[in-house]
Amino acid sequence: MNSISHWFANLGRIFDSPPHFRRVEVVAEWPDSCRPDTIFVQGEAGHQWFAAFLCPCGCADVVYLNLLPGSRPRWRWTKSRG
């Protein structure tokens, strides 16, 4: 029963606010491991292909998002101060 309440607590935390990342690292190759405060953007020469980050629920899975224009589904990201 404890694991179910933990799961619901994490689920509520996900939907309370979107994840905020302190660092953005643009990389040509995926790193061997991700850090919880970092979003990795794969690409080169100003072209961004994919983004990856640790799942905000705490399960330690890596979430990959497509950033390629003309593809569906496609995500966009913005970098802001703070």
PDB file of C-alpha atoms in Angstrom:
ATOM      1  CA  MET A   1       0.000   0.000   0.000  1.00  0.00           C
ATOM      2  CA  ASN A   2       2.898   2.335   0.705  1.00  0.00           C
ATOM      3  CA  SER A   3       4.133   2.094  -2.893  1.00  0.00           C
ATOM      4  CA  ILE A   4       0.692   3.066  -4.224  1.00  0.00           C
ATOM      5  CA  SER A   5       0.551   6.196  -2.064  1.00  0.00           C
ATOM      6  CA  HIS A   6       4.126   7.044  -3.125  1.00  0.00           C
ATOM      7  CA  TRP A   7       3.112   6.664  -6.797  1.00  0.00           C
ATOM      8  CA  PHE A   8       0.121   8.986  -6.355  1.00  0.00           C
ATOM      9  CA  ALA A   9       2.243  11.542  -4.498  1.00  0.00           C
ATOM     10  CA  ASN A  10       4.737  11.577  -7.374  1.00  0.00           C
ATOM     11  CA  LEU A  11       1.940  11.791  -9.931  1.00  0.00           C
ATOM     12  CA  GLY A  12       0.508  14.829  -8.160  1.00  0.00           C
ATOM     13  CA  ARG A  13       3.923  16.474  -8.079  1.00  0.00           C
ATOM     14  CA  ILE A  14       4.281  16.042 -11.851  1.00  0.00           C
ATOM     15  CA  PHE A  15       1.038  17.807 -12.634  1.00  0.00           C
ATOM     16  CA  ASP A  16       1.461  20.578 -10.036  1.00  0.00           C
ATOM     17  CA  SER A  17       4.180  22.251 -12.092  1.00  0.00           C
ATOM     18  CA  PRO A  18       6.258  21.469 -15.173  1.00  0.00           C
ATOM     19  CA  PRO A  19       9.861  20.391 -14.667  1.00  0.00           C
ATOM     20  CA  HIS A  20      12.409  23.188 -14.453  1.00  0.00           C
ATOM     21  CA  PHE A  21      15.957  22.571 -15.509  1.00  0.00           C
ATOM     22  CA  ARG A  22      18.941  24.526 -14.236  1.00  0.00           C
ATOM     23  CA  ARG A  23      21.199  23.511 -17.102  1.00  0.00           C
ATOM     24  CA  VAL A  24      20.840  22.929 -20.814  1.00  0.00           C
ATOM     25  CA  GLU A  25      23.608  20.966 -22.510  1.00  0.00           C
ATOM     26  CA  VAL A  26      23.743  20.799 -26.298  1.00  0.00           C
ATOM     27  CA  VAL A  27      25.476  17.560 -27.243  1.00  0.00           C
ATOM     28  CA  ALA A  28      26.349  15.686 -30.443  1.00  0.00           C
ATOM     29  CA  GLU A  29      26.064  12.316 -28.656  1.00  0.00           C
ATOM     30  CA  TRP A  30      23.880  11.265 -25.718  1.00  0.00           C
ATOM     31  CA  PRO A  31      25.728  11.100 -22.400  1.00  0.00           C
ATOM     32  CA  ASP A  32      26.013   7.794 -20.541  1.00  0.00           C
ATOM     33  CA  SER A  33      23.849   9.141 -17.710  1.00  0.00           C
ATOM     34  CA  CYS A  34      21.537  12.085 -17.131  1.00  0.00           C
ATOM     35  CA  ARG A  35      21.407  14.493 -14.208  1.00  0.00           C
ATOM     36  CA  PRO A  36      18.026  15.459 -12.711  1.00  0.00           C
ATOM     37  CA  ASP A  37      18.577  19.211 -13.187  1.00  0.00           C
ATOM     38  CA  THR A  38      19.747  19.037 -16.817  1.00  0.00           C
ATOM     39  CA  ILE A  39      18.008  18.781 -20.170  1.00  0.00           C
ATOM     40  CA  PHE A  40      20.179  17.498 -22.997  1.00  0.00           C
ATOM     41  CA  VAL A  41      19.559  18.737 -26.532  1.00  0.00           C
ATOM     42  CA  GLN A  42      21.092  16.657 -29.298  1.00  0.00           C
ATOM     43  CA  GLY A  43      22.137  18.440 -32.443  1.00  0.00           C
ATOM     44  CA  GLU A  44      24.888  20.327 -34.199  1.00  0.00           C
ATOM     45  CA  ALA A  45      25.480  23.547 -36.155  1.00  0.00           C
ATOM     46  CA  GLY A  46      22.332  25.190 -34.806  1.00  0.00           C
ATOM     47  CA  HIS A  47      20.055  22.252 -35.658  1.00  0.00           C
ATOM     48  CA  GLN A  48      18.297  20.549 -32.770  1.00  0.00           C
ATOM     49  CA  TRP A  49      17.061  17.006 -33.238  1.00  0.00           C
ATOM     50  CA  PHE A  50      16.033  15.620 -29.865  1.00  0.00           C
ATOM     51  CA  ALA A  51      15.820  16.545 -26.187  1.00  0.00           C
ATOM     52  CA  ALA A  52      16.255  14.156 -23.270  1.00  0.00           C
ATOM     53  CA  PHE A  53      15.817  14.464 -19.516  1.00  0.00           C
ATOM     54  CA  LEU A  54      15.112  12.320 -16.484  1.00  0.00           C
ATOM     55  CA  CYS A  55      11.423  11.681 -15.893  1.00  0.00           C
ATOM     56  CA  PRO A  56      10.155  14.159 -13.276  1.00  0.00           C
ATOM     57  CA  CYS A  57       8.224  11.437 -11.397  1.00  0.00           C
ATOM     58  CA  GLY A  58      11.484  10.088  -9.981  1.00  0.00           C
ATOM     59  CA  CYS A  59      11.384   6.701 -11.747  1.00  0.00           C
ATOM     60  CA  ALA A  60      14.840   7.353 -13.324  1.00  0.00           C
ATOM     61  CA  ASP A  61      13.606   6.679 -16.886  1.00  0.00           C
ATOM     62  CA  VAL A  62      14.883   9.001 -19.603  1.00  0.00           C
ATOM     63  CA  VAL A  63      12.256  10.927 -21.583  1.00  0.00           C
ATOM     64  CA  TYR A  64      13.148  11.620 -25.222  1.00  0.00           C
ATOM     65  CA  LEU A  65      11.351  14.328 -27.212  1.00  0.00           C
ATOM     66  CA  ASN A  66      11.461  14.902 -30.968  1.00  0.00           C
ATOM     67  CA  LEU A  67      12.501  18.464 -31.948  1.00  0.00           C
ATOM     68  CA  LEU A  68      12.712  17.907 -35.728  1.00  0.00           C
ATOM     69  CA  PRO A  69      10.680  20.404 -37.776  1.00  0.00           C
ATOM     70  CA  GLY A  70       8.141  18.757 -40.044  1.00  0.00           C
ATOM     71  CA  SER A  71       7.866  15.657 -37.857  1.00  0.00           C
ATOM     72  CA  ARG A  72       4.889  14.684 -35.761  1.00  0.00           C
ATOM     73  CA  PRO A  73       4.679  14.650 -32.846  1.00  0.00           C
ATOM     74  CA  ARG A  74       7.153  17.460 -32.390  1.00  0.00           C
ATOM     75  CA  TRP A  75       8.096  19.496 -29.332  1.00  0.00           C
ATOM     76  CA  ARG A  76       9.625  22.948 -28.977  1.00  0.00           C
ATOM     77  CA  TRP A  77      11.579  24.305 -26.041  1.00  0.00           C
ATOM     78  CA  THR A  78      12.511  27.737 -24.870  1.00  0.00           C
ATOM     79  CA  LYS A  79      15.343  28.767 -22.636  1.00  0.00           C
ATOM     80  CA  SER A  80      14.659  31.510 -20.123  1.00  0.00           C
ATOM     81  CA  ARG A  81      16.535  33.112 -17.284  1.00  0.00           C
ATOM     82  CA  GLY A  82      15.754  31.828 -13.826  1.00  0.00           C
TER      83      GLY A  82
END
